């Protein structure tokens, strides 16, 4: 089984992937690691701030990694924000039937009520070297963009509007094999 975890910035994608790795023993691939490897190695002229361009650049690579894992009957968690809204169009049903898709987004109200907690947990798994550009307004904009984009393609979006731990527990249960 392949589990794709995507969503807006700071929604806990990496935390969820780590918890799934620990519980299910599925390896996970961080699309951010792939991005930075390609950028730092000089294999791309893109920068970490080129989000829209990075989706088009990284998705063909990630898609083929997913297909290869499915063909080899391997489990894999793919985590990151560089999944196109219409990702399903690039995969045949034989692949889609092996994929569980999770999209995380926070409501404006949740961001307002928990902004300090969101920032404090920003480096729970990976160290954010500079998070100074993270503001409540920027998070709201990013979350709205994810909700609207995946909403247009009728993807199910898990909205974080209450206890984050309850959301994680629910998703962990949902992905049991």
mmCIF file with all atom_site columns, C-alpha atoms in Angstrom:
data_model
loop_
_atom_site.group_PDB
_atom_site.id
_atom_site.type_symbol
_atom_site.label_atom_id
_atom_site.label_alt_id
_atom_site.label_comp_id
_atom_site.label_asym_id
_atom_site.label_entity_id
_atom_site.label_seq_id
_atom_site.pdbx_PDB_ins_code
_atom_site.Cartn_x
_atom_site.Cartn_y
_atom_site.Cartn_z
_atom_site.occupancy
_atom_site.B_iso_or_equiv
_atom_site.pdbx_formal_charge
_atom_site.auth_seq_id
_atom_site.auth_comp_id
_atom_site.auth_asym_id
_atom_site.auth_atom_id
_atom_site.pdbx_PDB_model_num
ATOM 1   C CA . UNK A 1 1   ? 0.000   0.000  0.000   1.00 0.00 ? 1   UNK A CA 1
ATOM 2   C CA . UNK A 1 2   ? 1.085   3.552  -0.726  1.00 0.00 ? 2   UNK A CA 1
ATOM 3   C CA . UNK A 1 3   ? 0.016   6.324  1.618   1.00 0.00 ? 3   UNK A CA 1
ATOM 4   C CA . UNK A 1 4   ? 0.275   9.842  0.237   1.00 0.00 ? 4   UNK A CA 1
ATOM 5   C CA . UNK A 1 5   ? 0.250   12.543 2.906   1.00 0.00 ? 5   UNK A CA 1
ATOM 6   C CA . UNK A 1 6   ? -0.024  16.067 1.590   1.00 0.00 ? 6   UNK A CA 1
ATOM 7   C CA . UNK A 1 7   ? -1.503  19.360 2.639   1.00 0.00 ? 7   UNK A CA 1
ATOM 8   C CA . UNK A 1 8   ? -0.688  22.849 3.721   1.00 0.00 ? 8   UNK A CA 1
ATOM 9   C CA . UNK A 1 9   ? 2.461   23.973 5.499   1.00 0.00 ? 9   UNK A CA 1
ATOM 10  C CA . UNK A 1 10  ? 2.715   23.259 9.241   1.00 0.00 ? 10  UNK A CA 1
ATOM 11  C CA . UNK A 1 11  ? -0.247  20.829 9.288   1.00 0.00 ? 11  UNK A CA 1
ATOM 12  C CA . UNK A 1 12  ? 1.784   17.941 10.704  1.00 0.00 ? 12  UNK A CA 1
ATOM 13  C CA . UNK A 1 13  ? 2.380   15.917 7.555   1.00 0.00 ? 13  UNK A CA 1
ATOM 14  C CA . UNK A 1 14  ? 5.834   14.834 8.694   1.00 0.00 ? 14  UNK A CA 1
ATOM 15  C CA . UNK A 1 15  ? 4.625   14.038 12.227  1.00 0.00 ? 15  UNK A CA 1
ATOM 16  C CA . UNK A 1 16  ? 1.877   11.833 10.781  1.00 0.00 ? 16  UNK A CA 1
ATOM 17  C CA . UNK A 1 17  ? 4.327   10.102 8.412   1.00 0.00 ? 17  UNK A CA 1
ATOM 18  C CA . UNK A 1 18  ? 6.728   9.426  11.305  1.00 0.00 ? 18  UNK A CA 1
ATOM 19  C CA . UNK A 1 19  ? 3.937   7.986  13.465  1.00 0.00 ? 19  UNK A CA 1
ATOM 20  C CA . UNK A 1 20  ? 2.849   5.733  10.594  1.00 0.00 ? 20  UNK A CA 1
ATOM 21  C CA . UNK A 1 21  ? 6.434   4.597  10.035  1.00 0.00 ? 21  UNK A CA 1
ATOM 22  C CA . UNK A 1 22  ? 6.705   3.684  13.711  1.00 0.00 ? 22  UNK A CA 1
ATOM 23  C CA . UNK A 1 23  ? 3.356   1.892  13.853  1.00 0.00 ? 23  UNK A CA 1
ATOM 24  C CA . UNK A 1 24  ? 3.193   0.164  10.466  1.00 0.00 ? 24  UNK A CA 1
ATOM 25  C CA . UNK A 1 25  ? 6.932   -0.087 9.744   1.00 0.00 ? 25  UNK A CA 1
ATOM 26  C CA . UNK A 1 26  ? 6.379   1.422  6.283   1.00 0.00 ? 26  UNK A CA 1
ATOM 27  C CA . UNK A 1 27  ? 9.306   3.485  5.061   1.00 0.00 ? 27  UNK A CA 1
ATOM 28  C CA . UNK A 1 28  ? 8.570   7.033  4.079   1.00 0.00 ? 28  UNK A CA 1
ATOM 29  C CA . UNK A 1 29  ? 9.922   9.421  1.516   1.00 0.00 ? 29  UNK A CA 1
ATOM 30  C CA . UNK A 1 30  ? 9.953   13.118 2.254   1.00 0.00 ? 30  UNK A CA 1
ATOM 31  C CA . UNK A 1 31  ? 9.368   15.112 -0.913  1.00 0.00 ? 31  UNK A CA 1
ATOM 32  C CA . UNK A 1 32  ? 11.129  18.008 0.845   1.00 0.00 ? 32  UNK A CA 1
ATOM 33  C CA . UNK A 1 33  ? 14.269  15.868 1.115   1.00 0.00 ? 33  UNK A CA 1
ATOM 34  C CA . UNK A 1 34  ? 14.056  15.016 -2.572  1.00 0.00 ? 34  UNK A CA 1
ATOM 35  C CA . UNK A 1 35  ? 13.553  18.710 -3.381  1.00 0.00 ? 35  UNK A CA 1
ATOM 36  C CA . UNK A 1 36  ? 16.529  19.841 -1.357  1.00 0.00 ? 36  UNK A CA 1
ATOM 37  C CA . UNK A 1 37  ? 18.736  17.044 -2.724  1.00 0.00 ? 37  UNK A CA 1
ATOM 38  C CA . UNK A 1 38  ? 17.988  18.106 -6.284  1.00 0.00 ? 38  UNK A CA 1
ATOM 39  C CA . UNK A 1 39  ? 18.472  21.799 -5.492  1.00 0.00 ? 39  UNK A CA 1
ATOM 40  C CA . UNK A 1 40  ? 21.646  21.429 -3.410  1.00 0.00 ? 40  UNK A CA 1
ATOM 41  C CA . UNK A 1 41  ? 23.229  19.030 -5.898  1.00 0.00 ? 41  UNK A CA 1
ATOM 42  C CA . UNK A 1 42  ? 22.771  21.544 -8.693  1.00 0.00 ? 42  UNK A CA 1
ATOM 43  C CA . UNK A 1 43  ? 20.378  19.286 -10.600 1.00 0.00 ? 43  UNK A CA 1
ATOM 44  C CA . UNK A 1 44  ? 17.790  22.065 -10.607 1.00 0.00 ? 44  UNK A CA 1
ATOM 45  C CA . UNK A 1 45  ? 17.891  25.830 -10.894 1.00 0.00 ? 45  UNK A CA 1
ATOM 46  C CA . UNK A 1 46  ? 14.722  26.055 -8.800  1.00 0.00 ? 46  UNK A CA 1
ATOM 47  C CA . UNK A 1 47  ? 14.862  27.393 -5.251  1.00 0.00 ? 47  UNK A CA 1
ATOM 48  C CA . UNK A 1 48  ? 12.968  26.265 -2.134  1.00 0.00 ? 48  UNK A CA 1
ATOM 49  C CA . UNK A 1 49  ? 10.631  29.246 -2.647  1.00 0.00 ? 49  UNK A CA 1
ATOM 50  C CA . UNK A 1 50  ? 9.533   28.142 -6.154  1.00 0.00 ? 50  UNK A CA 1
ATOM 51  C CA . UNK A 1 51  ? 6.572   26.138 -4.845  1.00 0.00 ? 51  UNK A CA 1
ATOM 52  C CA . UNK A 1 52  ? 4.381   26.114 -7.962  1.00 0.00 ? 52  UNK A CA 1
ATOM 53  C CA . UNK A 1 53  ? 7.256   25.189 -10.268 1.00 0.00 ? 53  UNK A CA 1
ATOM 54  C CA . UNK A 1 54  ? 8.439   22.517 -7.827  1.00 0.00 ? 54  UNK A CA 1
ATOM 55  C CA . UNK A 1 55  ? 5.120   20.680 -8.060  1.00 0.00 ? 55  UNK A CA 1
ATOM 56  C CA . UNK A 1 56  ? 5.572   20.219 -11.817 1.00 0.00 ? 56  UNK A CA 1
ATOM 57  C CA . UNK A 1 57  ? 9.240   19.355 -11.423 1.00 0.00 ? 57  UNK A CA 1
ATOM 58  C CA . UNK A 1 58  ? 8.946   16.872 -8.560  1.00 0.00 ? 58  UNK A CA 1
ATOM 59  C CA . UNK A 1 59  ? 5.626   15.136 -9.272  1.00 0.00 ? 59  UNK A CA 1
ATOM 60  C CA . UNK A 1 60  ? 6.825   13.119 -12.317 1.00 0.00 ? 60  UNK A CA 1
ATOM 61  C CA . UNK A 1 61  ? 9.682   11.748 -10.204 1.00 0.00 ? 61  UNK A CA 1
ATOM 62  C CA . UNK A 1 62  ? 7.486   11.019 -7.182  1.00 0.00 ? 62  UNK A CA 1
ATOM 63  C CA . UNK A 1 63  ? 4.761   9.484  -9.384  1.00 0.00 ? 63  UNK A CA 1
ATOM 64  C CA . UNK A 1 64  ? 7.232   7.034  -10.903 1.00 0.00 ? 64  UNK A CA 1
ATOM 65  C CA . UNK A 1 65  ? 8.596   6.147  -7.444  1.00 0.00 ? 65  UNK A CA 1
ATOM 66  C CA . UNK A 1 66  ? 5.031   5.377  -6.357  1.00 0.00 ? 66  UNK A CA 1
ATOM 67  C CA . UNK A 1 67  ? 4.407   3.224  -9.428  1.00 0.00 ? 67  UNK A CA 1
ATOM 68  C CA . UNK A 1 68  ? 7.672   1.341  -8.885  1.00 0.00 ? 68  UNK A CA 1
ATOM 69  C CA . UNK A 1 69  ? 6.804   0.616  -5.240  1.00 0.00 ? 69  UNK A CA 1
ATOM 70  C CA . UNK A 1 70  ? 3.352   -0.664 -6.252  1.00 0.00 ? 70  UNK A CA 1
ATOM 71  C CA . UNK A 1 71  ? 4.779   -2.835 -9.029  1.00 0.00 ? 71  UNK A CA 1
ATOM 72  C CA . UNK A 1 72  ? 7.204   -4.337 -6.515  1.00 0.00 ? 72  UNK A CA 1
ATOM 73  C CA . UNK A 1 73  ? 4.417   -4.864 -3.949  1.00 0.00 ? 73  UNK A CA 1
ATOM 74  C CA . UNK A 1 74  ? 6.167   -2.582 -1.463  1.00 0.00 ? 74  UNK A CA 1
ATOM 75  C CA . UNK A 1 75  ? 4.571   -0.346 1.124   1.00 0.00 ? 75  UNK A CA 1
ATOM 76  C CA . UNK A 1 76  ? 5.594   3.298  1.134   1.00 0.00 ? 76  UNK A CA 1
ATOM 77  C CA . UNK A 1 77  ? 4.540   6.563  2.713   1.00 0.00 ? 77  UNK A CA 1
ATOM 78  C CA . UNK A 1 78  ? 5.074   9.617  0.512   1.00 0.00 ? 78  UNK A CA 1
ATOM 79  C CA . UNK A 1 79  ? 4.930   12.864 2.455   1.00 0.00 ? 79  UNK A CA 1
ATOM 80  C CA . UNK A 1 80  ? 5.072   16.442 1.272   1.00 0.00 ? 80  UNK A CA 1
ATOM 81  C CA . UNK A 1 81  ? 3.238   19.382 -0.164  1.00 0.00 ? 81  UNK A CA 1
ATOM 82  C CA . UNK A 1 82  ? 4.314   18.976 -3.798  1.00 0.00 ? 82  UNK A CA 1
ATOM 83  C CA . UNK A 1 83  ? 1.400   16.812 -4.956  1.00 0.00 ? 83  UNK A CA 1
ATOM 84  C CA . UNK A 1 84  ? -0.648  18.325 -7.786  1.00 0.00 ? 84  UNK A CA 1
ATOM 85  C CA . UNK A 1 85  ? -4.359  18.796 -7.170  1.00 0.00 ? 85  UNK A CA 1
ATOM 86  C CA . UNK A 1 86  ? -5.182  16.564 -10.158 1.00 0.00 ? 86  UNK A CA 1
ATOM 87  C CA . UNK A 1 87  ? -2.628  13.858 -9.320  1.00 0.00 ? 87  UNK A CA 1
ATOM 88  C CA . UNK A 1 88  ? -5.064  11.000 -9.985  1.00 0.00 ? 88  UNK A CA 1
ATOM 89  C CA . UNK A 1 89  ? -5.178  11.720 -13.733 1.00 0.00 ? 89  UNK A CA 1
ATOM 90  C CA . UNK A 1 90  ? -1.577  10.505 -14.022 1.00 0.00 ? 90  UNK A CA 1
ATOM 91  C CA . UNK A 1 91  ? -2.205  7.023  -12.627 1.00 0.00 ? 91  UNK A CA 1
ATOM 92  C CA . UNK A 1 92  ? -4.199  4.080  -13.944 1.00 0.00 ? 92  UNK A CA 1
ATOM 93  C CA . UNK A 1 93  ? -6.749  2.346  -11.726 1.00 0.00 ? 93  UNK A CA 1
ATOM 94  C CA . UNK A 1 94  ? -4.341  -0.531 -11.032 1.00 0.00 ? 94  UNK A CA 1
ATOM 95  C CA . UNK A 1 95  ? -2.148  1.995  -9.222  1.00 0.00 ? 95  UNK A CA 1
ATOM 96  C CA . UNK A 1 96  ? -4.915  4.112  -7.703  1.00 0.00 ? 96  UNK A CA 1
ATOM 97  C CA . UNK A 1 97  ? -6.433  1.073  -6.004  1.00 0.00 ? 97  UNK A CA 1
ATOM 98  C CA . UNK A 1 98  ? -3.202  0.668  -4.016  1.00 0.00 ? 98  UNK A CA 1
ATOM 99  C CA . UNK A 1 99  ? -3.044  4.285  -2.791  1.00 0.00 ? 99  UNK A CA 1
ATOM 100 C CA . UNK A 1 100 ? -4.521  5.888  0.330   1.00 0.00 ? 100 UNK A CA 1
ATOM 101 C CA . UNK A 1 101 ? -4.603  9.664  0.034   1.00 0.00 ? 101 UNK A CA 1
ATOM 102 C CA . UNK A 1 102 ? -4.494  12.002 3.023   1.00 0.00 ? 102 UNK A CA 1
ATOM 103 C CA . UNK A 1 103 ? -4.705  15.770 2.694   1.00 0.00 ? 103 UNK A CA 1
ATOM 104 C CA . UNK A 1 104 ? -4.335  17.893 5.824   1.00 0.00 ? 104 UNK A CA 1
ATOM 105 C CA . UNK A 1 105 ? -5.524  21.466 6.221   1.00 0.00 ? 105 UNK A CA 1
ATOM 106 C CA . UNK A 1 106 ? -6.339  23.708 9.153   1.00 0.00 ? 106 UNK A CA 1
ATOM 107 C CA . UNK A 1 107 ? -9.327  25.983 9.523   1.00 0.00 ? 107 UNK A CA 1
ATOM 108 C CA . UNK A 1 108 ? -8.816  29.708 10.067  1.00 0.00 ? 108 UNK A CA 1
ATOM 109 C CA . UNK A 1 109 ? -10.325 29.330 13.529  1.00 0.00 ? 109 UNK A CA 1
ATOM 110 C CA . UNK A 1 110 ? -7.854  26.590 14.431  1.00 0.00 ? 110 UNK A CA 1
ATOM 111 C CA . UNK A 1 111 ? -4.930  28.714 13.261  1.00 0.00 ? 111 UNK A CA 1
ATOM 112 C CA . UNK A 1 112 ? -6.169  31.686 15.291  1.00 0.00 ? 112 UNK A CA 1
ATOM 113 C CA . UNK A 1 113 ? -6.624  29.586 18.422  1.00 0.00 ? 113 UNK A CA 1
ATOM 114 C CA . UNK A 1 114 ? -3.420  27.540 18.120  1.00 0.00 ? 114 UNK A CA 1
ATOM 115 C CA . UNK A 1 115 ? -0.913  29.670 16.216  1.00 0.00 ? 115 UNK A CA 1
ATOM 116 C CA . UNK A 1 116 ? 1.731   29.596 18.981  1.00 0.00 ? 116 UNK A CA 1
ATOM 117 C CA . UNK A 1 117 ? 1.359   25.804 19.305  1.00 0.00 ? 117 UNK A CA 1
ATOM 118 C CA . UNK A 1 118 ? 1.686   25.405 15.539  1.00 0.00 ? 118 UNK A CA 1
ATOM 119 C CA . UNK A 1 119 ? 4.963   27.341 15.583  1.00 0.00 ? 119 UNK A CA 1
ATOM 120 C CA . UNK A 1 120 ? 6.220   25.495 18.656  1.00 0.00 ? 120 UNK A CA 1
ATOM 121 C CA . UNK A 1 121 ? 5.653   22.127 16.962  1.00 0.00 ? 121 UNK A CA 1
ATOM 122 C CA . UNK A 1 122 ? 7.138   23.196 13.627  1.00 0.00 ? 122 UNK A CA 1
ATOM 123 C CA . UNK A 1 123 ? 10.390  21.327 14.280  1.00 0.00 ? 123 UNK A CA 1
ATOM 124 C CA . UNK A 1 124 ? 9.038   18.220 16.010  1.00 0.00 ? 124 UNK A CA 1
ATOM 125 C CA . UNK A 1 125 ? 10.523  15.883 13.386  1.00 0.00 ? 125 UNK A CA 1
ATOM 126 C CA . UNK A 1 126 ? 12.656  18.026 11.070  1.00 0.00 ? 126 UNK A CA 1
ATOM 127 C CA . UNK A 1 127 ? 14.454  21.173 12.132  1.00 0.00 ? 127 UNK A CA 1
ATOM 128 C CA . UNK A 1 128 ? 13.134  24.290 10.467  1.00 0.00 ? 128 UNK A CA 1
ATOM 129 C CA . UNK A 1 129 ? 16.201  26.477 10.151  1.00 0.00 ? 129 UNK A CA 1
ATOM 130 C CA . UNK A 1 130 ? 14.235  29.670 9.603   1.00 0.00 ? 130 UNK A CA 1
ATOM 131 C CA . UNK A 1 131 ? 10.515  29.882 10.240  1.00 0.00 ? 131 UNK A CA 1
ATOM 132 C CA . UNK A 1 132 ? 10.409  33.663 10.583  1.00 0.00 ? 132 UNK A CA 1
ATOM 133 C CA . UNK A 1 133 ? 8.194   34.060 7.510   1.00 0.00 ? 133 UNK A CA 1
ATOM 134 C CA . UNK A 1 134 ? 5.457   31.898 9.052   1.00 0.00 ? 134 UNK A CA 1
ATOM 135 C CA . UNK A 1 135 ? 2.573   34.136 10.055  1.00 0.00 ? 135 UNK A CA 1
ATOM 136 C CA . UNK A 1 136 ? -1.034  33.344 10.868  1.00 0.00 ? 136 UNK A CA 1
ATOM 137 C CA . UNK A 1 137 ? -2.152  35.126 7.701   1.00 0.00 ? 137 UNK A CA 1
ATOM 138 C CA . UNK A 1 138 ? 0.300   33.175 5.551   1.00 0.00 ? 138 UNK A CA 1
ATOM 139 C CA . UNK A 1 139 ? -0.833  29.881 7.080   1.00 0.00 ? 139 UNK A CA 1
ATOM 140 C CA . UNK A 1 140 ? -4.466  30.786 6.465   1.00 0.00 ? 140 UNK A CA 1
ATOM 141 C CA . UNK A 1 141 ? -3.718  31.645 2.839   1.00 0.00 ? 141 UNK A CA 1
ATOM 142 C CA . UNK A 1 142 ? -1.798  28.394 2.312   1.00 0.00 ? 142 UNK A CA 1
ATOM 143 C CA . UNK A 1 143 ? -4.538  26.312 3.930   1.00 0.00 ? 143 UNK A CA 1
ATOM 144 C CA . UNK A 1 144 ? -7.280  27.999 1.883   1.00 0.00 ? 144 UNK A CA 1
ATOM 145 C CA . UNK A 1 145 ? -5.286  27.339 -1.291  1.00 0.00 ? 145 UNK A CA 1
ATOM 146 C CA . UNK A 1 146 ? -4.979  23.636 -0.426  1.00 0.00 ? 146 UNK A CA 1
ATOM 147 C CA . UNK A 1 147 ? -8.660  23.343 0.522   1.00 0.00 ? 147 UNK A CA 1
ATOM 148 C CA . UNK A 1 148 ? -9.792  25.072 -2.680  1.00 0.00 ? 148 UNK A CA 1
ATOM 149 C CA . UNK A 1 149 ? -7.337  23.244 -4.943  1.00 0.00 ? 149 UNK A CA 1
ATOM 150 C CA . UNK A 1 150 ? -8.007  19.723 -3.719  1.00 0.00 ? 150 UNK A CA 1
ATOM 151 C CA . UNK A 1 151 ? -11.681 20.599 -3.296  1.00 0.00 ? 151 UNK A CA 1
ATOM 152 C CA . UNK A 1 152 ? -11.926 21.348 -7.023  1.00 0.00 ? 152 UNK A CA 1
ATOM 153 C CA . UNK A 1 153 ? -10.767 17.805 -7.766  1.00 0.00 ? 153 UNK A CA 1
ATOM 154 C CA . UNK A 1 154 ? -13.169 16.305 -5.184  1.00 0.00 ? 154 UNK A CA 1
ATOM 155 C CA . UNK A 1 155 ? -10.394 15.002 -2.947  1.00 0.00 ? 155 UNK A CA 1
ATOM 156 C CA . UNK A 1 156 ? -11.247 14.337 0.670   1.00 0.00 ? 156 UNK A CA 1
ATOM 157 C CA . UNK A 1 157 ? -9.547  16.868 2.929   1.00 0.00 ? 157 UNK A CA 1
ATOM 158 C CA . UNK A 1 158 ? -9.014  16.233 6.615   1.00 0.00 ? 158 UNK A CA 1
ATOM 159 C CA . UNK A 1 159 ? -9.703  19.537 8.306   1.00 0.00 ? 159 UNK A CA 1
ATOM 160 C CA . UNK A 1 160 ? -7.888  20.190 11.540  1.00 0.00 ? 160 UNK A CA 1
ATOM 161 C CA . UNK A 1 161 ? -10.278 22.215 13.645  1.00 0.00 ? 161 UNK A CA 1
ATOM 162 C CA . UNK A 1 162 ? -10.084 20.555 17.036  1.00 0.00 ? 162 UNK A CA 1
ATOM 163 C CA . UNK A 1 163 ? -7.616  18.316 18.832  1.00 0.00 ? 163 UNK A CA 1
ATOM 164 C CA . UNK A 1 164 ? -4.698  17.520 16.512  1.00 0.00 ? 164 UNK A CA 1
ATOM 165 C CA . UNK A 1 165 ? -3.979  14.261 18.341  1.00 0.00 ? 165 UNK A CA 1
ATOM 166 C CA . UNK A 1 166 ? -7.518  13.057 17.685  1.00 0.00 ? 166 UNK A CA 1
ATOM 167 C CA . UNK A 1 167 ? -7.074  13.799 13.967  1.00 0.00 ? 167 UNK A CA 1
ATOM 168 C CA . UNK A 1 168 ? -3.832  11.805 13.862  1.00 0.00 ? 168 UNK A CA 1
ATOM 169 C CA . UNK A 1 169 ? -5.391  8.888  15.754  1.00 0.00 ? 169 UNK A CA 1
ATOM 170 C CA . UNK A 1 170 ? -8.331  8.846  13.347  1.00 0.00 ? 170 UNK A CA 1
ATOM 171 C CA . UNK A 1 171 ? -6.054  8.835  10.303  1.00 0.00 ? 171 UNK A CA 1
ATOM 172 C CA . UNK A 1 172 ? -3.870  6.107  11.768  1.00 0.00 ? 172 UNK A CA 1
ATOM 173 C CA . UNK A 1 173 ? -6.937  3.950  12.271  1.00 0.00 ? 173 UNK A CA 1
ATOM 174 C CA . UNK A 1 174 ? -8.191  4.718  8.759   1.00 0.00 ? 174 UNK A CA 1
ATOM 175 C CA . UNK A 1 175 ? -4.948  3.527  7.177   1.00 0.00 ? 175 UNK A CA 1
ATOM 176 C CA . UNK A 1 176 ? -4.804  0.171  8.950   1.00 0.00 ? 176 UNK A CA 1
ATOM 177 C CA . UNK A 1 177 ? -4.220  -2.639 6.519   1.00 0.00 ? 177 UNK A CA 1
#
